[in-house]
CSV table of N, CA, C and O in Angstrom, one decimal:
chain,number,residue,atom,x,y,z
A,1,UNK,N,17.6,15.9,-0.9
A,1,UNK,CA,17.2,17.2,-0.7
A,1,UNK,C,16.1,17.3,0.4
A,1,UNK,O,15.8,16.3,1.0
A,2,UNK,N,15.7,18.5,0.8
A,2,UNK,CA,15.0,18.8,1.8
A,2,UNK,C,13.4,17.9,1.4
A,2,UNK,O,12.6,17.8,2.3
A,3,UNK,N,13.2,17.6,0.5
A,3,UNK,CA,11.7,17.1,0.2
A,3,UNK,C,12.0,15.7,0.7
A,3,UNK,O,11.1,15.3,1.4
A,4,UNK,N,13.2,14.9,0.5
A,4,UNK,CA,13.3,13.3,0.5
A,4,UNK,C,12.9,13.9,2.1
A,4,UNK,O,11.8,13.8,2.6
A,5,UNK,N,14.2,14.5,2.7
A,5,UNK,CA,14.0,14.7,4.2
A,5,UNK,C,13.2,14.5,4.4
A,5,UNK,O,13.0,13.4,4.7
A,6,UNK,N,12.2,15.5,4.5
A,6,UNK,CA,10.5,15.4,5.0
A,6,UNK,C,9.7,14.1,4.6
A,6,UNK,O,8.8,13.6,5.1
A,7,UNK,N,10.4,13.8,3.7
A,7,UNK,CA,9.5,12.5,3.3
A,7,UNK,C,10.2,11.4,4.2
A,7,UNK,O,9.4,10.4,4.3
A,8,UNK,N,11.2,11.3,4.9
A,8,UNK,CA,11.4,10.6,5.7
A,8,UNK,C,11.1,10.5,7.1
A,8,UNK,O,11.1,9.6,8.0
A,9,UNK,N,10.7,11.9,7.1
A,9,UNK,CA,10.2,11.7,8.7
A,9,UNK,C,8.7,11.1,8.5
A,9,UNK,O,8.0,10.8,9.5
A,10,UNK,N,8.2,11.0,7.2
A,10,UNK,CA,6.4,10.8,7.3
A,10,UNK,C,6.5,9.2,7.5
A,10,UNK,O,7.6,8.5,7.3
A,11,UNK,N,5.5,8.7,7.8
A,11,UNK,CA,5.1,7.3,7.8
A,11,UNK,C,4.0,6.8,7.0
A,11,UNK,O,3.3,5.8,6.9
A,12,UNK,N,4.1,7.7,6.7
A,12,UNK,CA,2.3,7.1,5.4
A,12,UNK,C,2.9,8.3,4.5
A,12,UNK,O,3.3,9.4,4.9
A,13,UNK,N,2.9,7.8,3.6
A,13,UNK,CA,3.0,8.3,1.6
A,13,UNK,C,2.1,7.8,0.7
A,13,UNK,O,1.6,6.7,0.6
A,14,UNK,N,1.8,9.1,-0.1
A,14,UNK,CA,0.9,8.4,-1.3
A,14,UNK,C,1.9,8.8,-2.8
A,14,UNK,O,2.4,9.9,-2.9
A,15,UNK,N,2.0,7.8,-3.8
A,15,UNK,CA,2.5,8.0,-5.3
A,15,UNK,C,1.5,8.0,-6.0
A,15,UNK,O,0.7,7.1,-6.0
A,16,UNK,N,1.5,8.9,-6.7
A,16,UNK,CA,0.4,8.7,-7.9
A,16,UNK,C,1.0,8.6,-8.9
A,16,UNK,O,1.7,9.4,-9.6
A,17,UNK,N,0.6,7.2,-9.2
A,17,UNK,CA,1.8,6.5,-10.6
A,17,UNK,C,3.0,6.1,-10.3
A,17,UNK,O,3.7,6.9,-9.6
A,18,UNK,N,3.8,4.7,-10.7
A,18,UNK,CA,4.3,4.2,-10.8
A,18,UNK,C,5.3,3.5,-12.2
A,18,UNK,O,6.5,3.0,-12.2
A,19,UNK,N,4.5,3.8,-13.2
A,19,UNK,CA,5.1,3.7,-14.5
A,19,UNK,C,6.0,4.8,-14.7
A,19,UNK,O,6.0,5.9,-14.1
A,20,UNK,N,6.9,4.2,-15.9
A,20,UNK,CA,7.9,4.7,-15.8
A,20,UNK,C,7.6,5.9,-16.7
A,20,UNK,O,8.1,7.0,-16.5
A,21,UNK,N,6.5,5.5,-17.8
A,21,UNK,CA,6.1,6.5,-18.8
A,21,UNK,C,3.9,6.4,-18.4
A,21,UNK,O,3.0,5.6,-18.2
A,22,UNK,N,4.1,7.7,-18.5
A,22,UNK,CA,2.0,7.5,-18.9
A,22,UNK,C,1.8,6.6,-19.8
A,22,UNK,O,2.4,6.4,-20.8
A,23,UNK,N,0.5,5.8,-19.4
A,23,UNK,CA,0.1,4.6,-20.6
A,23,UNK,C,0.5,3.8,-20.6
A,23,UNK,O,-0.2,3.0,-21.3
A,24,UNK,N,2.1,3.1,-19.9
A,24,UNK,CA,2.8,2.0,-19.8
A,24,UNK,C,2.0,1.4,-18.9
A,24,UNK,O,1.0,1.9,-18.3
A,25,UNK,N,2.5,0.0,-18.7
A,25,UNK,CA,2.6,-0.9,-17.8
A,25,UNK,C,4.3,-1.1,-17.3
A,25,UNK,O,4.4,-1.7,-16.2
A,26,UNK,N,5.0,-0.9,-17.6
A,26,UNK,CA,6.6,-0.7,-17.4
A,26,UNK,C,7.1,0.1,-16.1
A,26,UNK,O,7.6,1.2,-16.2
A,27,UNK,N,7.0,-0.4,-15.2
A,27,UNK,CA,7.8,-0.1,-14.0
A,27,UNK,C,8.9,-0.1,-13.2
A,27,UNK,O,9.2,0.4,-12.1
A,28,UNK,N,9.8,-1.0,-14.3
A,28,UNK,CA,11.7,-1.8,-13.7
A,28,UNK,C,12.5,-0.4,-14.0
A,28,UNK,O,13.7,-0.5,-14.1
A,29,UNK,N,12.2,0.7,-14.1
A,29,UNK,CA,12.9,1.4,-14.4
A,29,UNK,C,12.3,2.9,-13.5
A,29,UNK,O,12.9,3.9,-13.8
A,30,UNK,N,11.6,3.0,-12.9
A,30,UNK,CA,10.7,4.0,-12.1
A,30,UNK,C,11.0,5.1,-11.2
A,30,UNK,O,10.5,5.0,-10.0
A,31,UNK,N,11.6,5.8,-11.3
A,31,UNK,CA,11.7,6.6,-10.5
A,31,UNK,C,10.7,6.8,-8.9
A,31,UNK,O,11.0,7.1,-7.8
A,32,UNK,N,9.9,6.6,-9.4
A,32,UNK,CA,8.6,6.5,-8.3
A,32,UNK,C,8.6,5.3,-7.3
A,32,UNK,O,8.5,5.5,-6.1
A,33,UNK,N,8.9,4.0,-7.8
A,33,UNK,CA,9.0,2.5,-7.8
A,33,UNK,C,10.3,3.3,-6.4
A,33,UNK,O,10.3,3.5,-5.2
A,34,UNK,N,11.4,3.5,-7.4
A,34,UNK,CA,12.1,3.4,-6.2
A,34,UNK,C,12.0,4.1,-5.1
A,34,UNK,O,12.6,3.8,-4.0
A,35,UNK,N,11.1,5.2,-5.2
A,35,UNK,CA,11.1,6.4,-3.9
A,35,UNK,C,10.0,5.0,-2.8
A,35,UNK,O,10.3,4.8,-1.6
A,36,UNK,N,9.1,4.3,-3.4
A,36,UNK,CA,7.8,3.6,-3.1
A,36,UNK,C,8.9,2.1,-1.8
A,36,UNK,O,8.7,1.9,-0.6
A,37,UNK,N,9.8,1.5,-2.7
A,37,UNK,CA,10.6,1.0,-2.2
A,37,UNK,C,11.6,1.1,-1.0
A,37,UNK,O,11.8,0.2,-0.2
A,38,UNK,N,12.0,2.2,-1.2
A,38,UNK,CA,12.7,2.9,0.3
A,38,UNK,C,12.1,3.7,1.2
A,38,UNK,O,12.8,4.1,2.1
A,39,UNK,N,10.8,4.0,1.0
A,39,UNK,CA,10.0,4.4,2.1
A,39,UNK,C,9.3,3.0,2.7
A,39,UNK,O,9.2,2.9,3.9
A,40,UNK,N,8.9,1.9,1.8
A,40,UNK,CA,8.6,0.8,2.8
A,40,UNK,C,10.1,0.1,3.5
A,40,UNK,O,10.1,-0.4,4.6
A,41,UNK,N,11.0,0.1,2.8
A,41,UNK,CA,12.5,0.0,3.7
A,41,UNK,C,12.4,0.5,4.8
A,41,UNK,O,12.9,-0.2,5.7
A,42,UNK,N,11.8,1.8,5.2
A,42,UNK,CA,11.8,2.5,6.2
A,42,UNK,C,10.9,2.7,7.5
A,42,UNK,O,10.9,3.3,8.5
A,43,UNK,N,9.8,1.5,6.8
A,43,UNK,CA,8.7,1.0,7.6
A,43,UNK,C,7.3,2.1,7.4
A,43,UNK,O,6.3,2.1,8.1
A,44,UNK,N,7.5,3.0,6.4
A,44,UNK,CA,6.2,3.7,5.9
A,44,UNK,C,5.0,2.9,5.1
A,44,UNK,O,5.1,1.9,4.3
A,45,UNK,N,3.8,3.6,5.6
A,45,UNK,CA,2.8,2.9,5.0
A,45,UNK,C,3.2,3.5,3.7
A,45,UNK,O,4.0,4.4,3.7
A,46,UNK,N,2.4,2.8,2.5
A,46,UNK,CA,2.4,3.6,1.2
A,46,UNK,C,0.9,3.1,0.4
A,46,UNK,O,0.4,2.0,0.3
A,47,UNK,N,0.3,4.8,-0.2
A,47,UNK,CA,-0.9,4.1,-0.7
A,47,UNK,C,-0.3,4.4,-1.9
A,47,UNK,O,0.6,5.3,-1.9
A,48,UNK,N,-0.7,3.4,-3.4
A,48,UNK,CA,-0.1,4.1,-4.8
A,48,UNK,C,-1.4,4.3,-5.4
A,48,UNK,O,-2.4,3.6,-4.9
A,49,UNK,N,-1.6,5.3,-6.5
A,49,UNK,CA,-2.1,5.0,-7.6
A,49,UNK,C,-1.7,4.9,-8.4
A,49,UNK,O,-0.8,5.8,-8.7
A,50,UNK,N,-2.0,3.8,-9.2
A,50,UNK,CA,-1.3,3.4,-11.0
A,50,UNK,C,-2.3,3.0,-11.6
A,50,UNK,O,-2.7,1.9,-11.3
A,51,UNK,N,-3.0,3.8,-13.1
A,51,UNK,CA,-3.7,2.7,-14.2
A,51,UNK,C,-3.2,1.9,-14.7
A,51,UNK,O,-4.2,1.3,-15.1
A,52,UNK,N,-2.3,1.4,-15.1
A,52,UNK,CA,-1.7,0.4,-16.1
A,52,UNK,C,-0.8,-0.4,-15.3
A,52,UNK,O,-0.5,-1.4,-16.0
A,53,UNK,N,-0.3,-0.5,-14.4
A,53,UNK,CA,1.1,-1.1,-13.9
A,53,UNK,C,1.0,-1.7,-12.7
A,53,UNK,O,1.9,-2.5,-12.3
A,54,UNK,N,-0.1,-1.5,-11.9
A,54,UNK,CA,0.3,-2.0,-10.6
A,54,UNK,C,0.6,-3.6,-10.4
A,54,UNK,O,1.3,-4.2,-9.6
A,55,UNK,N,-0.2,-4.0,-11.5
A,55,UNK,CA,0.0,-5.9,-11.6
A,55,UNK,C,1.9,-5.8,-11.7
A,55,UNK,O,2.7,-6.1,-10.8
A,56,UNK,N,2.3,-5.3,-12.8
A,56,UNK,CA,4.0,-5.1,-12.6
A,56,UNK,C,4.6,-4.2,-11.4
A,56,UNK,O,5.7,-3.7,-11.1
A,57,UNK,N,3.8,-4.2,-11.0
A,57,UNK,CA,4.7,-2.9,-10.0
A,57,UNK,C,4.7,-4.0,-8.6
A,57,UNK,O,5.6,-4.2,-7.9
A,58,UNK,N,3.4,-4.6,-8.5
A,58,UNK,CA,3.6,-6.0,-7.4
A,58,UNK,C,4.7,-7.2,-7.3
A,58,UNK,O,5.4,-7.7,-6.4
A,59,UNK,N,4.5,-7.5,-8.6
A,59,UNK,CA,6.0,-8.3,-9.7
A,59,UNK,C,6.8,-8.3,-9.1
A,59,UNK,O,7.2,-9.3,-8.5
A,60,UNK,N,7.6,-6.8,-8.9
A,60,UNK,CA,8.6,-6.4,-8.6
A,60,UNK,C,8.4,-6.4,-7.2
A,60,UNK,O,9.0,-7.3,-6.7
A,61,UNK,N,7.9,-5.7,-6.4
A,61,UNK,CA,7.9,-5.2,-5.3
A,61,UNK,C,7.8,-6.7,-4.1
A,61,UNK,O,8.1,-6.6,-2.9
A,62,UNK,N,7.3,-7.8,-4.6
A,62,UNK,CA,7.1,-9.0,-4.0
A,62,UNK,C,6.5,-9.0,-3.2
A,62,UNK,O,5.4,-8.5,-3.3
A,63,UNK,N,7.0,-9.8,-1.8
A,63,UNK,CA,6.4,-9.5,-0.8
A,63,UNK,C,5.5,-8.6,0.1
A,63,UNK,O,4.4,-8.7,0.5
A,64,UNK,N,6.7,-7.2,0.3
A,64,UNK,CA,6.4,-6.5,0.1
A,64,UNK,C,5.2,-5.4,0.0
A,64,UNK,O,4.8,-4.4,0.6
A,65,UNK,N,4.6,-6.2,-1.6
A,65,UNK,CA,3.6,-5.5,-2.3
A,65,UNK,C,2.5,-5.6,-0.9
A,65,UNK,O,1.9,-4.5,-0.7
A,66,UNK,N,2.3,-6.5,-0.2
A,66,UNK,CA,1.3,-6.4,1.1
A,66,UNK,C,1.1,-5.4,1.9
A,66,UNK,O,0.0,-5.0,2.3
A,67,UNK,N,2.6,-4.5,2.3
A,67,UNK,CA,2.0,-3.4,2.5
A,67,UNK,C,1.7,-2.3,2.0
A,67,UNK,O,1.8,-1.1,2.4
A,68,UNK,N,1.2,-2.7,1.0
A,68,UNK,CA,1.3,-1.1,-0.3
A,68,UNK,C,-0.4,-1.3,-0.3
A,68,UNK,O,-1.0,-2.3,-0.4
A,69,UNK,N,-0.8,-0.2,-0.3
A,69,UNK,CA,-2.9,0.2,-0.5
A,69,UNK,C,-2.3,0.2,-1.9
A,69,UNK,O,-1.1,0.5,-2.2
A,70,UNK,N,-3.2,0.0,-2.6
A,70,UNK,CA,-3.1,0.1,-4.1
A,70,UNK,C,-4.4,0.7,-4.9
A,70,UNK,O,-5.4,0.5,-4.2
A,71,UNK,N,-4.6,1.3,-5.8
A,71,UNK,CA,-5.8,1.8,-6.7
A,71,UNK,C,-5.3,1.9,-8.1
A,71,UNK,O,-4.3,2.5,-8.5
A,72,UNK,N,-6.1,1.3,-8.7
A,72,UNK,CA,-6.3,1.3,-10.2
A,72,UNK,C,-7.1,2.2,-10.9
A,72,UNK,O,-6.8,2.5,-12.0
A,73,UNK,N,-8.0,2.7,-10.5
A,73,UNK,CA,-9.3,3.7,-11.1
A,73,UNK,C,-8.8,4.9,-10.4
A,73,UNK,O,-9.5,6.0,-10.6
């Protein structure tokens, strides 16, 4: 849709949250995760915020996870 569009022409993004549900630590299933994923595919910075998940959300994201700014608080 026209939102992804625009989000592809940016090169820095921010997600606020990563879990799949509030209060989780659970991120293999994320909608977020994946938008987070294909914008660094794309060579965008990305900052996240996540309370609960980001330790899982790095898990996943592997390498990767290096260029992601991250916040817990």
């Amino acid at each position: 849709g026209p939102q992804l569009a625009a989000a592809q022409e940016t090169r820095r993004i921010g997600a606020l949250g990563l879990a799949f549900k509030a209060g989780t630590d659970v991120v293999h299933e994320s909608p977020a995760l994946a938008l987070v994923e294909a914008r660094l595919a794309a060579g965008a910075e990305v900052s996240v915020h996540e309370p609960a998940g980001m330790e899982n959300a790095r898990a996943v994201l592997g390498s990767r996870a290096a260029r992601v700014r991250a916040s817990s608080r």
